[in-house]
Amino acid sequence: MGNYSIAVLAGDGIGPEVIEQAERVLQSIGKRYGHTFNLQSALVGVAAIEAEGDAISDATMQLCQRSEAILFGAVGGIPRFEGPNSKIQPERALFRLRKELALYANLRPIHPLKALLNASTIKPEVLQGTDLLVVRELTGGLYFGKPSEIRETSQGLEAVDTLPYSEVEIERIVRTAFELARGRRKKVTSVDKANVLSTSRLWRRTADRIAPDYPDVSLEHLLVDTCAMQLIRQPSSFDVIVTENMFGDILTDEASMLAGSMGMLPSASLGTRETAHGFLGLYEPIHGSAPDITGQNKANPIAAILSAAMMLRYSFNLKQEAQAIETAVERVIEADYRTVDLYEPGKETVDTKEMGRLIAEAILV
Ligand code: IPM
Ligand code: MG
């Protein structure tokens, strides 16, 4: 029986709605296993810009530093704060958290539930057997490289972004991928664009240098364009995919469609900081703030709920409890309950709160 401290940053759009259901599920876990989760909420994103003048305040950063895990909803999606000309972008909260907490490893598992094979736009026979994990580098590359600006020249405007990667950054994320593959089917696919980019050539060389340290794991290289194709042609051929920040961003939105809906996919962002029970991590659904359905009690809370399960597994080392959440989600889906994003004729459509309640209840029976 433990005591666990969690910073809850629900954020914008559907963030608060889905995080509320994740909290409800954590309460069930606490009840069933006798744990205490100390949840402390704070503002991020547009709400924080309006109330505190920045996408995430120093005080909220300190709260996160003190916590063992961060449960994060979504930020952004409000037009007047969008685009490179807006003074403070809500996404800044995410970048600051990722960088200052050194959350370099972003884990995005994609394991379509059997009962949802028909919900995907991809044929069920193609999806059959898909169980992959994307390990995305999260604190380097184009997202943080300087310079990144639009500037005036005598010829008119020009813009530049910078894509830097050090061998140290590549090595640690590739090692993370190899370690995780050891607990799975022992295959790593390293994704790059080595036919064009220097960073990719260093990436590939580094992966090859490290591979002999993991003789039980196989390593293959794939160009990112081929990987994009292969993900929908034969997704079951992948086990662990490791790739740089921007490629990982794009490939995981694509891969989310294998699971039927973005609303199903959780993520974990892990660093090196040890806490009382494991590693400090940030847990968030991979979907965004979904302004089109905000406030309508329609969003699928499962991605947020499964993110809480990842939190139990990676930051608190509560494997059985994490599994209990995953099993509860599976049971509720198998009992034919669906949020609208997973609409199928003949299944019962439920709203955000009802889906959360069903899963929270399934944990207790
Ligand atoms: C993600 C999101 C973010 C990213 C956005 C909101 C900046 O798309 O976590 O995948 O690009 O990293
Ligand atoms: Mg993304």
mmCIF file of C-alpha atoms and ligand atoms in Angstrom:
data_model
loop_
_atom_site.group_PDB
_atom_site.id
_atom_site.type_symbol
_atom_site.label_atom_id
_atom_site.label_comp_id
_atom_site.label_asym_id
_atom_site.label_seq_id
_atom_site.Cartn_x
_atom_site.Cartn_y
_atom_site.Cartn_z
ATOM 1 C CA MET A 1 0.000 0.000 0.000
ATOM 2 C CA GLY A 2 1.596 3.195 -1.123
ATOM 3 C CA ASN A 3 1.355 6.922 -1.284
ATOM 4 C CA TYR A 4 1.882 8.476 -4.689
ATOM 5 C CA SER A 5 2.057 12.123 -5.718
ATOM 6 C CA ILE A 6 0.651 13.168 -9.068
ATOM 7 C CA ALA A 7 0.504 16.606 -10.680
ATOM 8 C CA VAL A 8 -2.657 16.839 -12.764
ATOM 9 C CA LEU A 9 -2.508 19.237 -15.711
ATOM 10 C CA ALA A 10 -5.788 18.814 -17.528
ATOM 11 C CA GLY A 11 -5.250 21.746 -19.897
ATOM 12 C CA ASP A 12 -7.516 22.854 -22.727
ATOM 13 C CA GLY A 13 -10.336 21.537 -24.870
ATOM 14 C CA ILE A 14 -11.388 18.005 -23.999
ATOM 15 C CA GLY A 15 -8.381 17.675 -21.648
ATOM 16 C CA PRO A 16 -10.376 18.321 -18.443
ATOM 17 C CA GLU A 17 -13.208 15.985 -19.527
ATOM 18 C CA VAL A 18 -10.988 12.995 -20.217
ATOM 19 C CA ILE A 19 -8.663 13.591 -17.255
ATOM 20 C CA GLU A 20 -11.655 13.627 -14.904
ATOM 21 C CA GLN A 21 -12.413 10.070 -16.009
ATOM 22 C CA ALA A 22 -8.778 9.010 -15.584
ATOM 23 C CA GLU A 23 -8.914 10.351 -12.011
ATOM 24 C CA ARG A 24 -12.069 8.375 -11.397
ATOM 25 C CA VAL A 25 -10.347 5.203 -12.549
ATOM 26 C CA LEU A 26 -7.382 5.933 -10.266
ATOM 27 C CA GLN A 27 -9.811 6.223 -7.367
ATOM 28 C CA SER A 28 -11.069 2.738 -8.146
ATOM 29 C CA ILE A 29 -7.512 1.430 -8.185
ATOM 30 C CA GLY A 30 -6.846 3.134 -4.855
ATOM 31 C CA LYS A 31 -9.933 1.551 -3.384
ATOM 32 C CA ARG A 32 -9.225 -1.941 -4.686
ATOM 33 C CA TYR A 33 -5.516 -2.064 -3.826
ATOM 34 C CA GLY A 34 -5.394 0.310 -0.858
ATOM 35 C CA HIS A 35 -3.180 2.977 -2.418
ATOM 36 C CA THR A 36 -3.421 6.702 -1.882
ATOM 37 C CA PHE A 37 -2.975 8.942 -4.889
ATOM 38 C CA ASN A 38 -2.345 12.562 -3.962
ATOM 39 C CA LEU A 39 -3.580 14.539 -6.920
ATOM 40 C CA GLN A 40 -2.635 18.209 -7.218
ATOM 41 C CA SER A 41 -4.122 20.159 -10.102
ATOM 42 C CA ALA A 42 -2.641 23.162 -11.852
ATOM 43 C CA LEU A 43 -3.226 25.165 -15.016
ATOM 44 C CA VAL A 44 -1.519 24.689 -18.383
ATOM 45 C CA GLY A 45 -2.148 25.908 -21.898
ATOM 46 C CA VAL A 46 -4.678 28.611 -22.727
ATOM 47 C CA ALA A 47 -6.168 28.537 -19.230
ATOM 48 C CA ALA A 48 -2.726 29.260 -17.785
ATOM 49 C CA ILE A 49 -1.956 31.981 -20.349
ATOM 50 C CA GLU A 50 -5.152 33.753 -19.389
ATOM 51 C CA ALA A 51 -4.868 33.361 -15.616
ATOM 52 C CA GLU A 52 -1.096 33.375 -15.087
ATOM 53 C CA GLY A 53 0.419 34.979 -18.163
ATOM 54 C CA ASP A 54 2.305 31.950 -19.439
ATOM 55 C CA ALA A 55 1.485 28.516 -20.873
ATOM 56 C CA ILE A 56 2.957 27.020 -17.708
ATOM 57 C CA SER A 57 4.032 29.028 -14.685
ATOM 58 C CA ASP A 58 7.221 28.555 -12.679
ATOM 59 C CA ALA A 59 5.099 27.478 -9.717
ATOM 60 C CA THR A 60 3.477 24.737 -11.821
ATOM 61 C CA MET A 61 6.898 23.643 -13.077
ATOM 62 C CA GLN A 62 7.984 23.329 -9.445
ATOM 63 C CA LEU A 63 4.909 21.303 -8.598
ATOM 64 C CA CYS A 64 5.826 18.946 -11.448
ATOM 65 C CA GLN A 65 9.433 18.743 -10.275
ATOM 66 C CA ARG A 66 8.229 17.721 -6.812
ATOM 67 C CA SER A 67 5.749 15.128 -8.063
ATOM 68 C CA GLU A 68 6.423 11.535 -9.035
ATOM 69 C CA ALA A 69 4.296 11.723 -12.152
ATOM 70 C CA ILE A 70 2.352 14.174 -14.255
ATOM 71 C CA LEU A 71 -1.037 13.369 -15.710
ATOM 72 C CA PHE A 72 -1.556 15.641 -18.690
ATOM 73 C CA GLY A 73 -4.666 16.263 -20.797
ATOM 74 C CA ALA A 74 -4.172 18.440 -23.858
ATOM 75 C CA VAL A 75 -3.207 21.992 -24.754
ATOM 76 C CA GLY A 76 -4.007 24.365 -27.582
ATOM 77 C CA GLY A 77 -6.605 24.229 -30.304
ATOM 78 C CA ILE A 78 -7.947 27.733 -29.651
ATOM 79 C CA PRO A 79 -7.582 29.756 -32.847
ATOM 80 C CA ARG A 80 -6.458 33.067 -31.374
ATOM 81 C CA PHE A 81 -3.495 31.352 -29.729
ATOM 82 C CA GLU A 82 -2.495 29.344 -32.788
ATOM 83 C CA GLY A 83 0.295 29.848 -35.243
ATOM 84 C CA PRO A 84 3.842 31.158 -35.106
ATOM 85 C CA ASN A 85 2.649 34.780 -34.780
ATOM 86 C CA SER A 86 0.836 34.283 -31.519
ATOM 87 C CA LYS A 87 2.907 35.690 -28.652
ATOM 88 C CA ILE A 88 2.602 32.789 -26.261
ATOM 89 C CA GLN A 89 1.703 29.412 -27.680
ATOM 90 C CA PRO A 90 -0.077 26.939 -25.386
ATOM 91 C CA GLU A 91 2.197 24.164 -26.729
ATOM 92 C CA ARG A 92 5.043 25.916 -24.964
ATOM 93 C CA ALA A 93 3.844 24.194 -21.790
ATOM 94 C CA LEU A 94 4.572 20.800 -23.301
ATOM 95 C CA PHE A 95 7.954 21.802 -24.670
ATOM 96 C CA ARG A 96 8.994 23.298 -21.333
ATOM 97 C CA LEU A 97 7.911 20.187 -19.432
ATOM 98 C CA ARG A 98 9.653 17.866 -21.883
ATOM 99 C CA LYS A 99 12.884 19.874 -21.916
ATOM 100 C CA GLU A 100 13.211 20.955 -18.272
ATOM 101 C CA LEU A 101 12.230 17.565 -16.893
ATOM 102 C CA ALA A 102 14.461 15.902 -19.539
ATOM 103 C CA LEU A 103 11.672 13.591 -20.661
ATOM 104 C CA TYR A 104 13.574 12.299 -23.651
ATOM 105 C CA ALA A 105 11.802 8.980 -24.222
ATOM 106 C CA ASN A 106 8.238 9.049 -25.492
ATOM 107 C CA LEU A 107 6.569 5.635 -25.497
ATOM 108 C CA ARG A 108 3.494 5.179 -27.670
ATOM 109 C CA PRO A 109 2.177 1.604 -27.653
ATOM 110 C CA ILE A 110 -0.274 0.561 -30.352
ATOM 111 C CA HIS A 111 -2.111 -2.647 -29.657
ATOM 112 C CA PRO A 112 -5.526 -2.680 -31.317
ATOM 113 C CA LEU A 113 -8.124 -4.500 -29.223
ATOM 114 C CA LYS A 114 -9.614 -7.528 -30.969
ATOM 115 C CA ALA A 115 -13.123 -6.179 -30.496
ATOM 116 C CA LEU A 116 -12.115 -2.977 -32.300
ATOM 117 C CA LEU A 117 -10.541 -4.479 -35.416
ATOM 118 C CA ASN A 118 -13.620 -3.442 -37.372
ATOM 119 C CA ALA A 119 -13.525 0.130 -36.085
ATOM 120 C CA SER A 120 -10.340 0.923 -38.010
ATOM 121 C CA THR A 121 -10.284 2.160 -41.584
ATOM 122 C CA ILE A 122 -7.696 -0.576 -42.220
ATOM 123 C CA LYS A 123 -8.897 -4.100 -42.986
ATOM 124 C CA PRO A 124 -9.110 -6.412 -39.944
ATOM 125 C CA GLU A 125 -6.972 -9.084 -41.632
ATOM 126 C CA VAL A 126 -4.177 -6.526 -42.049
ATOM 127 C CA LEU A 127 -4.466 -5.430 -38.409
ATOM 128 C CA GLN A 128 -4.503 -8.957 -37.036
ATOM 129 C CA GLY A 129 -1.544 -9.482 -34.687
ATOM 130 C CA THR A 130 -0.507 -5.830 -34.524
ATOM 131 C CA ASP A 131 1.258 -4.982 -31.266
ATOM 132 C CA LEU A 132 3.889 -2.330 -31.634
ATOM 133 C CA LEU A 133 5.615 0.293 -29.545
ATOM 134 C CA VAL A 134 6.936 3.535 -30.971
ATOM 135 C CA VAL A 135 9.820 5.008 -28.983
ATOM 136 C CA ARG A 136 10.028 8.632 -30.045
ATOM 137 C CA GLU A 137 12.960 10.881 -29.115
ATOM 138 C CA LEU A 138 11.327 13.868 -27.419
ATOM 139 C CA THR A 139 13.831 16.528 -26.401
ATOM 140 C CA GLY A 140 15.951 17.033 -29.502
ATOM 141 C CA GLY A 141 15.839 17.603 -33.231
ATOM 142 C CA LEU A 142 13.700 20.125 -35.074
ATOM 143 C CA TYR A 143 11.522 20.883 -32.066
ATOM 144 C CA PHE A 144 14.355 22.496 -30.144
ATOM 145 C CA GLY A 145 17.092 23.299 -32.711
ATOM 146 C CA LYS A 146 18.207 26.924 -33.013
ATOM 147 C CA PRO A 147 17.905 29.011 -35.097
ATOM 148 C CA SER A 148 14.225 28.575 -35.751
ATOM 149 C CA GLU A 149 12.812 31.789 -37.167
ATOM 150 C CA ILE A 150 11.309 33.760 -40.004
ATOM 151 C CA ARG A 151 13.643 36.590 -41.001
ATOM 152 C CA GLU A 152 13.952 39.375 -43.517
ATOM 153 C CA THR A 153 16.539 39.382 -46.244
ATOM 154 C CA SER A 154 17.114 41.739 -49.180
ATOM 155 C CA GLN A 155 15.323 39.101 -51.318
ATOM 156 C CA GLY A 156 12.250 39.003 -49.034
ATOM 157 C CA LEU A 157 11.388 36.741 -46.140
ATOM 158 C CA GLU A 158 13.079 33.433 -45.451
ATOM 159 C CA ALA A 159 12.650 30.909 -42.693
ATOM 160 C CA VAL A 160 14.898 28.379 -41.079
ATOM 161 C CA ASP A 161 14.534 25.456 -38.687
ATOM 162 C CA THR A 162 17.472 23.488 -37.380
ATOM 163 C CA LEU A 163 17.759 19.729 -36.957
ATOM 164 C CA PRO A 164 20.609 18.870 -34.564
ATOM 165 C CA TYR A 165 21.274 15.515 -32.898
ATOM 166 C CA SER A 166 24.240 14.528 -30.774
ATOM 167 C CA GLU A 167 25.550 11.010 -30.507
ATOM 168 C CA VAL A 168 24.743 11.075 -26.784
ATOM 169 C CA GLU A 169 21.089 11.897 -27.466
ATOM 170 C CA ILE A 170 20.796 9.190 -30.091
ATOM 171 C CA GLU A 171 22.532 6.581 -27.995
ATOM 172 C CA ARG A 172 20.279 6.975 -24.951
ATOM 173 C CA ILE A 173 17.027 6.702 -26.892
ATOM 174 C CA VAL A 174 18.264 3.766 -28.951
ATOM 175 C CA ARG A 175 19.315 2.011 -25.739
ATOM 176 C CA THR A 176 15.857 2.655 -24.298
ATOM 177 C CA ALA A 177 14.368 0.970 -27.372
ATOM 178 C CA PHE A 178 16.649 -2.062 -27.059
ATOM 179 C CA GLU A 179 15.872 -2.413 -23.354
ATOM 180 C CA LEU A 180 12.128 -2.273 -24.003
ATOM 181 C CA ALA A 181 12.407 -4.756 -26.878
ATOM 182 C CA ARG A 182 13.928 -7.237 -24.417
ATOM 183 C CA GLY A 183 10.603 -7.361 -22.590
ATOM 184 C CA ARG A 184 8.738 -7.866 -25.878
ATOM 185 C CA ARG A 185 9.405 -9.698 -29.158
ATOM 186 C CA LYS A 186 13.050 -8.595 -29.306
ATOM 187 C CA LYS A 187 13.025 -6.674 -32.539
ATOM 188 C CA VAL A 188 13.999 -3.027 -33.017
ATOM 189 C CA THR A 189 13.276 -1.074 -36.193
ATOM 190 C CA SER A 190 15.296 2.124 -36.315
ATOM 191 C CA VAL A 191 13.651 4.673 -38.582
ATOM 192 C CA ASP A 192 15.605 7.449 -40.295
ATOM 193 C CA LYS A 193 16.168 9.259 -43.578
ATOM 194 C CA ALA A 194 19.811 8.274 -43.987
ATOM 195 C CA ASN A 195 19.680 8.697 -47.764
ATOM 196 C CA VAL A 196 19.223 12.446 -47.258
ATOM 197 C CA LEU A 197 20.004 13.684 -43.738
ATOM 198 C CA SER A 198 23.318 13.823 -41.900
ATOM 199 C CA THR A 199 21.559 13.467 -38.545
ATOM 200 C CA SER A 200 20.031 10.240 -39.856
ATOM 201 C CA ARG A 201 23.413 8.922 -40.929
ATOM 202 C CA LEU A 202 24.746 9.545 -37.417
ATOM 203 C CA TRP A 203 21.563 7.964 -36.046
ATOM 204 C CA ARG A 204 22.061 4.809 -38.110
ATOM 205 C CA ARG A 205 25.771 4.562 -37.326
ATOM 206 C CA THR A 206 25.046 4.952 -33.603
ATOM 207 C CA ALA A 207 22.312 2.288 -33.645
ATOM 208 C CA ASP A 208 24.710 -0.113 -35.406
ATOM 209 C CA ARG A 209 27.434 0.566 -32.846
ATOM 210 C CA ILE A 210 25.114 -0.146 -29.917
ATOM 211 C CA ALA A 211 23.359 -3.214 -31.337
ATOM 212 C CA PRO A 212 26.099 -5.720 -30.350
ATOM 213 C CA ASP A 213 25.404 -4.868 -26.682
ATOM 214 C CA TYR A 214 21.993 -6.484 -27.185
ATOM 215 C CA PRO A 215 22.766 -9.732 -29.025
ATOM 216 C CA ASP A 216 19.345 -11.138 -28.143
ATOM 217 C CA VAL A 217 17.570 -8.290 -29.974
ATOM 218 C CA SER A 218 17.527 -7.900 -33.753
ATOM 219 C CA LEU A 219 17.988 -4.490 -35.366
ATOM 220 C CA GLU A 220 16.710 -3.390 -38.751
ATOM 221 C CA HIS A 221 16.865 0.020 -40.396
ATOM 222 C CA LEU A 222 13.997 1.502 -42.322
ATOM 223 C CA LEU A 223 13.689 4.811 -44.152
ATOM 224 C CA VAL A 224 10.868 6.904 -42.759
ATOM 225 C CA ASP A 225 8.891 6.992 -46.019
ATOM 226 C CA THR A 226 9.077 3.203 -46.298
ATOM 227 C CA CYS A 227 8.051 2.922 -42.657
ATOM 228 C CA ALA A 228 4.977 5.093 -43.278
ATOM 229 C CA MET A 229 3.976 2.715 -46.057
ATOM 230 C CA GLN A 230 4.806 -0.462 -44.134
ATOM 231 C CA LEU A 231 2.769 0.690 -41.123
ATOM 232 C CA ILE A 232 -0.451 0.328 -43.059
ATOM 233 C CA ARG A 233 0.690 -2.466 -45.367
ATOM 234 C CA GLN A 234 1.854 -4.892 -42.701
ATOM 235 C CA PRO A 235 1.685 -3.362 -39.215
ATOM 236 C CA SER A 236 2.116 -6.724 -37.510
ATOM 237 C CA SER A 237 5.709 -6.890 -38.802
ATOM 238 C CA PHE A 238 6.792 -4.285 -36.204
ATOM 239 C CA ASP A 239 7.752 -4.738 -32.578
ATOM 240 C CA VAL A 240 9.661 -1.669 -31.329
ATOM 241 C CA ILE A 241 10.147 1.328 -33.618
ATOM 242 C CA VAL A 242 12.700 3.932 -32.519
ATOM 243 C CA THR A 243 12.940 7.271 -34.245
ATOM 244 C CA GLU A 244 13.697 10.979 -33.939
ATOM 245 C CA ASN A 245 11.279 13.601 -32.667
ATOM 246 C CA MET A 246 9.523 14.832 -35.826
ATOM 247 C CA PHE A 247 9.361 11.438 -37.562
ATOM 248 C CA GLY A 248 7.916 9.994 -34.356
ATOM 249 C CA ASP A 249 5.275 12.716 -34.195
ATOM 250 C CA ILE A 250 4.074 11.994 -37.716
ATOM 251 C CA LEU A 251 4.310 8.201 -37.616
ATOM 252 C CA THR A 252 2.362 7.932 -34.349
ATOM 253 C CA ASP A 253 -0.632 9.850 -35.692
ATOM 254 C CA GLU A 254 -0.588 7.470 -38.635
ATOM 255 C CA ALA A 255 -0.189 4.431 -36.405
ATOM 256 C CA SER A 256 -3.016 5.576 -34.135
ATOM 257 C CA MET A 257 -5.446 4.745 -36.914
ATOM 258 C CA LEU A 258 -4.510 1.081 -36.529
ATOM 259 C CA ALA A 259 -6.195 1.176 -33.118
ATOM 260 C CA GLY A 260 -9.434 2.513 -34.577
ATOM 261 C CA SER A 261 -9.257 5.981 -33.079
ATOM 262 C CA MET A 262 -6.774 8.480 -31.681
ATOM 263 C CA GLY A 263 -8.996 8.315 -28.634
ATOM 264 C CA MET A 264 -7.531 4.927 -27.735
ATOM 265 C CA LEU A 265 -3.847 5.785 -27.569
ATOM 266 C CA PRO A 266 -1.930 6.614 -24.394
ATOM 267 C CA SER A 267 1.652 7.740 -24.069
ATOM 268 C CA ALA A 268 4.404 7.979 -21.507
ATOM 269 C CA SER A 269 7.292 10.431 -21.556
ATOM 270 C CA LEU A 270 10.152 9.288 -19.374
ATOM 271 C CA GLY A 271 13.403 10.820 -18.229
ATOM 272 C CA THR A 272 16.200 9.772 -15.977
ATOM 273 C CA ARG A 273 15.059 11.237 -12.671
ATOM 274 C CA GLU A 274 14.403 8.565 -10.081
ATOM 275 C CA THR A 275 11.566 9.072 -7.634
ATOM 276 C CA ALA A 276 10.481 7.128 -4.573
ATOM 277 C CA HIS A 277 8.886 4.381 -6.677
ATOM 278 C CA GLY A 278 10.326 4.602 -10.201
ATOM 279 C CA PHE A 279 11.059 7.257 -12.795
ATOM 280 C CA LEU A 280 9.454 10.664 -13.109
ATOM 281 C CA GLY A 281 7.187 10.606 -16.141
ATOM 282 C CA LEU A 282 4.534 12.572 -17.937
ATOM 283 C CA TYR A 283 1.484 10.663 -19.118
ATOM 284 C CA GLU A 284 -0.861 11.976 -21.765
ATOM 285 C CA PRO A 285 -3.280 10.804 -24.410
ATOM 286 C CA ILE A 286 -1.789 11.309 -27.866
ATOM 287 C CA HIS A 287 -4.917 13.060 -29.132
ATOM 288 C CA GLY A 288 -5.100 16.826 -28.877
ATOM 289 C CA SER A 289 -7.602 19.244 -27.393
ATOM 290 C CA ALA A 290 -10.310 18.478 -30.018
ATOM 291 C CA PRO A 291 -12.027 21.910 -29.941
ATOM 292 C CA ASP A 292 -14.792 20.653 -32.249
ATOM 293 C CA ILE A 293 -16.225 18.408 -29.530
ATOM 294 C CA THR A 294 -15.128 20.264 -26.397
ATOM 295 C CA GLY A 295 -17.696 20.510 -23.627
ATOM 296 C CA GLN A 296 -20.051 18.030 -25.258
ATOM 297 C CA ASN A 297 -19.264 15.011 -23.087
ATOM 298 C CA LYS A 298 -18.481 13.087 -26.281
ATOM 299 C CA ALA A 299 -14.727 12.554 -26.132
ATOM 300 C CA ASN A 300 -13.281 9.101 -25.672
ATOM 301 C CA PRO A 301 -11.590 9.021 -22.237
ATOM 302 C CA ILE A 302 -9.828 5.696 -22.880
ATOM 303 C CA ALA A 303 -6.529 7.235 -24.075
ATOM 304 C CA ALA A 304 -6.360 9.255 -20.840
ATOM 305 C CA ILE A 305 -7.345 6.228 -18.754
ATOM 306 C CA LEU A 306 -4.716 4.037 -20.420
ATOM 307 C CA SER A 307 -2.175 6.824 -19.856
ATOM 308 C CA ALA A 308 -2.932 6.522 -16.138
ATOM 309 C CA ALA A 309 -2.234 2.787 -16.472
ATOM 310 C CA MET A 310 1.151 3.574 -18.030
ATOM 311 C CA MET A 311 1.819 5.905 -15.096
ATOM 312 C CA LEU A 312 1.181 3.093 -12.624
ATOM 313 C CA ARG A 313 3.519 0.825 -14.571
ATOM 314 C CA TYR A 314 6.448 3.159 -15.284
ATOM 315 C CA SER A 315 6.496 5.723 -12.461
ATOM 316 C CA PHE A 316 5.018 3.711 -9.591
ATOM 317 C CA ASN A 317 6.065 0.195 -10.529
ATOM 318 C CA LEU A 318 2.481 -1.026 -9.950
ATOM 319 C CA LYS A 319 2.288 -3.613 -12.716
ATOM 320 C CA GLN A 320 -0.700 -5.514 -11.461
ATOM 321 C CA GLU A 321 -2.696 -2.328 -10.992
ATOM 322 C CA ALA A 322 -1.768 -1.121 -14.490
ATOM 323 C CA GLN A 323 -2.930 -4.433 -15.889
ATOM 324 C CA ALA A 324 -6.188 -4.118 -13.952
ATOM 325 C CA ILE A 325 -6.967 -0.872 -15.788
ATOM 326 C CA GLU A 326 -6.091 -2.361 -19.168
ATOM 327 C CA THR A 327 -8.244 -5.406 -18.510
ATOM 328 C CA ALA A 328 -11.158 -3.216 -17.394
ATOM 329 C CA VAL A 329 -10.949 -1.210 -20.643
ATOM 330 C CA GLU A 330 -10.921 -4.406 -22.668
ATOM 331 C CA ARG A 331 -13.911 -5.810 -20.809
ATOM 332 C CA VAL A 332 -16.004 -2.688 -21.300
ATOM 333 C CA ILE A 333 -15.204 -2.661 -25.029
ATOM 334 C CA GLU A 334 -15.957 -6.364 -25.269
ATOM 335 C CA ALA A 335 -19.285 -5.679 -23.581
ATOM 336 C CA ASP A 336 -20.017 -3.536 -26.666
ATOM 337 C CA TYR A 337 -19.857 -0.053 -25.189
ATOM 338 C CA ARG A 338 -18.420 2.587 -27.547
ATOM 339 C CA THR A 339 -17.857 6.319 -27.522
ATOM 340 C CA VAL A 340 -18.883 8.035 -30.778
ATOM 341 C CA ASP A 341 -15.386 8.030 -32.282
ATOM 342 C CA LEU A 342 -15.675 4.214 -32.307
ATOM 343 C CA TYR A 343 -19.235 4.134 -33.532
ATOM 344 C CA GLU A 344 -20.314 0.766 -34.902
ATOM 345 C CA PRO A 345 -23.890 -0.176 -35.723
ATOM 346 C CA GLY A 346 -25.327 -2.537 -33.131
ATOM 347 C CA LYS A 347 -23.066 -1.326 -30.298
ATOM 348 C CA GLU A 348 -24.179 0.896 -27.476
ATOM 349 C CA THR A 349 -22.937 4.486 -27.793
ATOM 350 C CA VAL A 350 -22.018 6.061 -24.445
ATOM 351 C CA ASP A 351 -20.703 9.484 -23.479
ATOM 352 C CA THR A 352 -17.413 10.409 -21.830
ATOM 353 C CA LYS A 353 -18.678 10.184 -18.265
ATOM 354 C CA GLU A 354 -20.488 6.900 -18.797
ATOM 355 C CA MET A 355 -17.422 5.305 -20.385
ATOM 356 C CA GLY A 356 -15.331 6.460 -17.402
ATOM 357 C CA ARG A 357 -17.886 5.130 -14.961
ATOM 358 C CA LEU A 358 -18.087 1.735 -16.677
ATOM 359 C CA ILE A 359 -14.311 1.308 -16.608
ATOM 360 C CA ALA A 360 -13.999 2.528 -13.002
ATOM 361 C CA GLU A 361 -16.689 0.057 -12.021
ATOM 362 C CA ALA A 362 -15.151 -2.844 -13.951
ATOM 363 C CA ILE A 363 -12.027 -2.451 -11.827
ATOM 364 C CA LEU A 364 -14.016 -3.082 -8.664
ATOM 365 C CA VAL A 365 -15.820 -6.263 -9.737
HETATM 366 C C1 IPM B 1 2.273 15.258 -29.886
HETATM 367 C C2 IPM B 1 1.689 16.571 -30.331
HETATM 368 C C3 IPM B 1 2.685 17.683 -30.024
HETATM 369 C C4 IPM B 1 3.979 17.378 -30.741
HETATM 370 C C5 IPM B 1 2.148 19.086 -30.380
HETATM 371 C C6 IPM B 1 0.889 19.406 -29.613
HETATM 372 C C7 IPM B 1 3.162 20.151 -30.208
HETATM 373 O O1 IPM B 1 1.373 16.532 -31.687
HETATM 374 O O2 IPM B 1 2.579 15.129 -28.680
HETATM 375 O O3 IPM B 1 2.418 14.366 -30.708
HETATM 376 O O4 IPM B 1 4.124 17.681 -31.940
HETATM 377 O O5 IPM B 1 4.885 16.826 -30.118
HETATM 378 MG MG MG B 2 1.616 14.617 -32.562
#
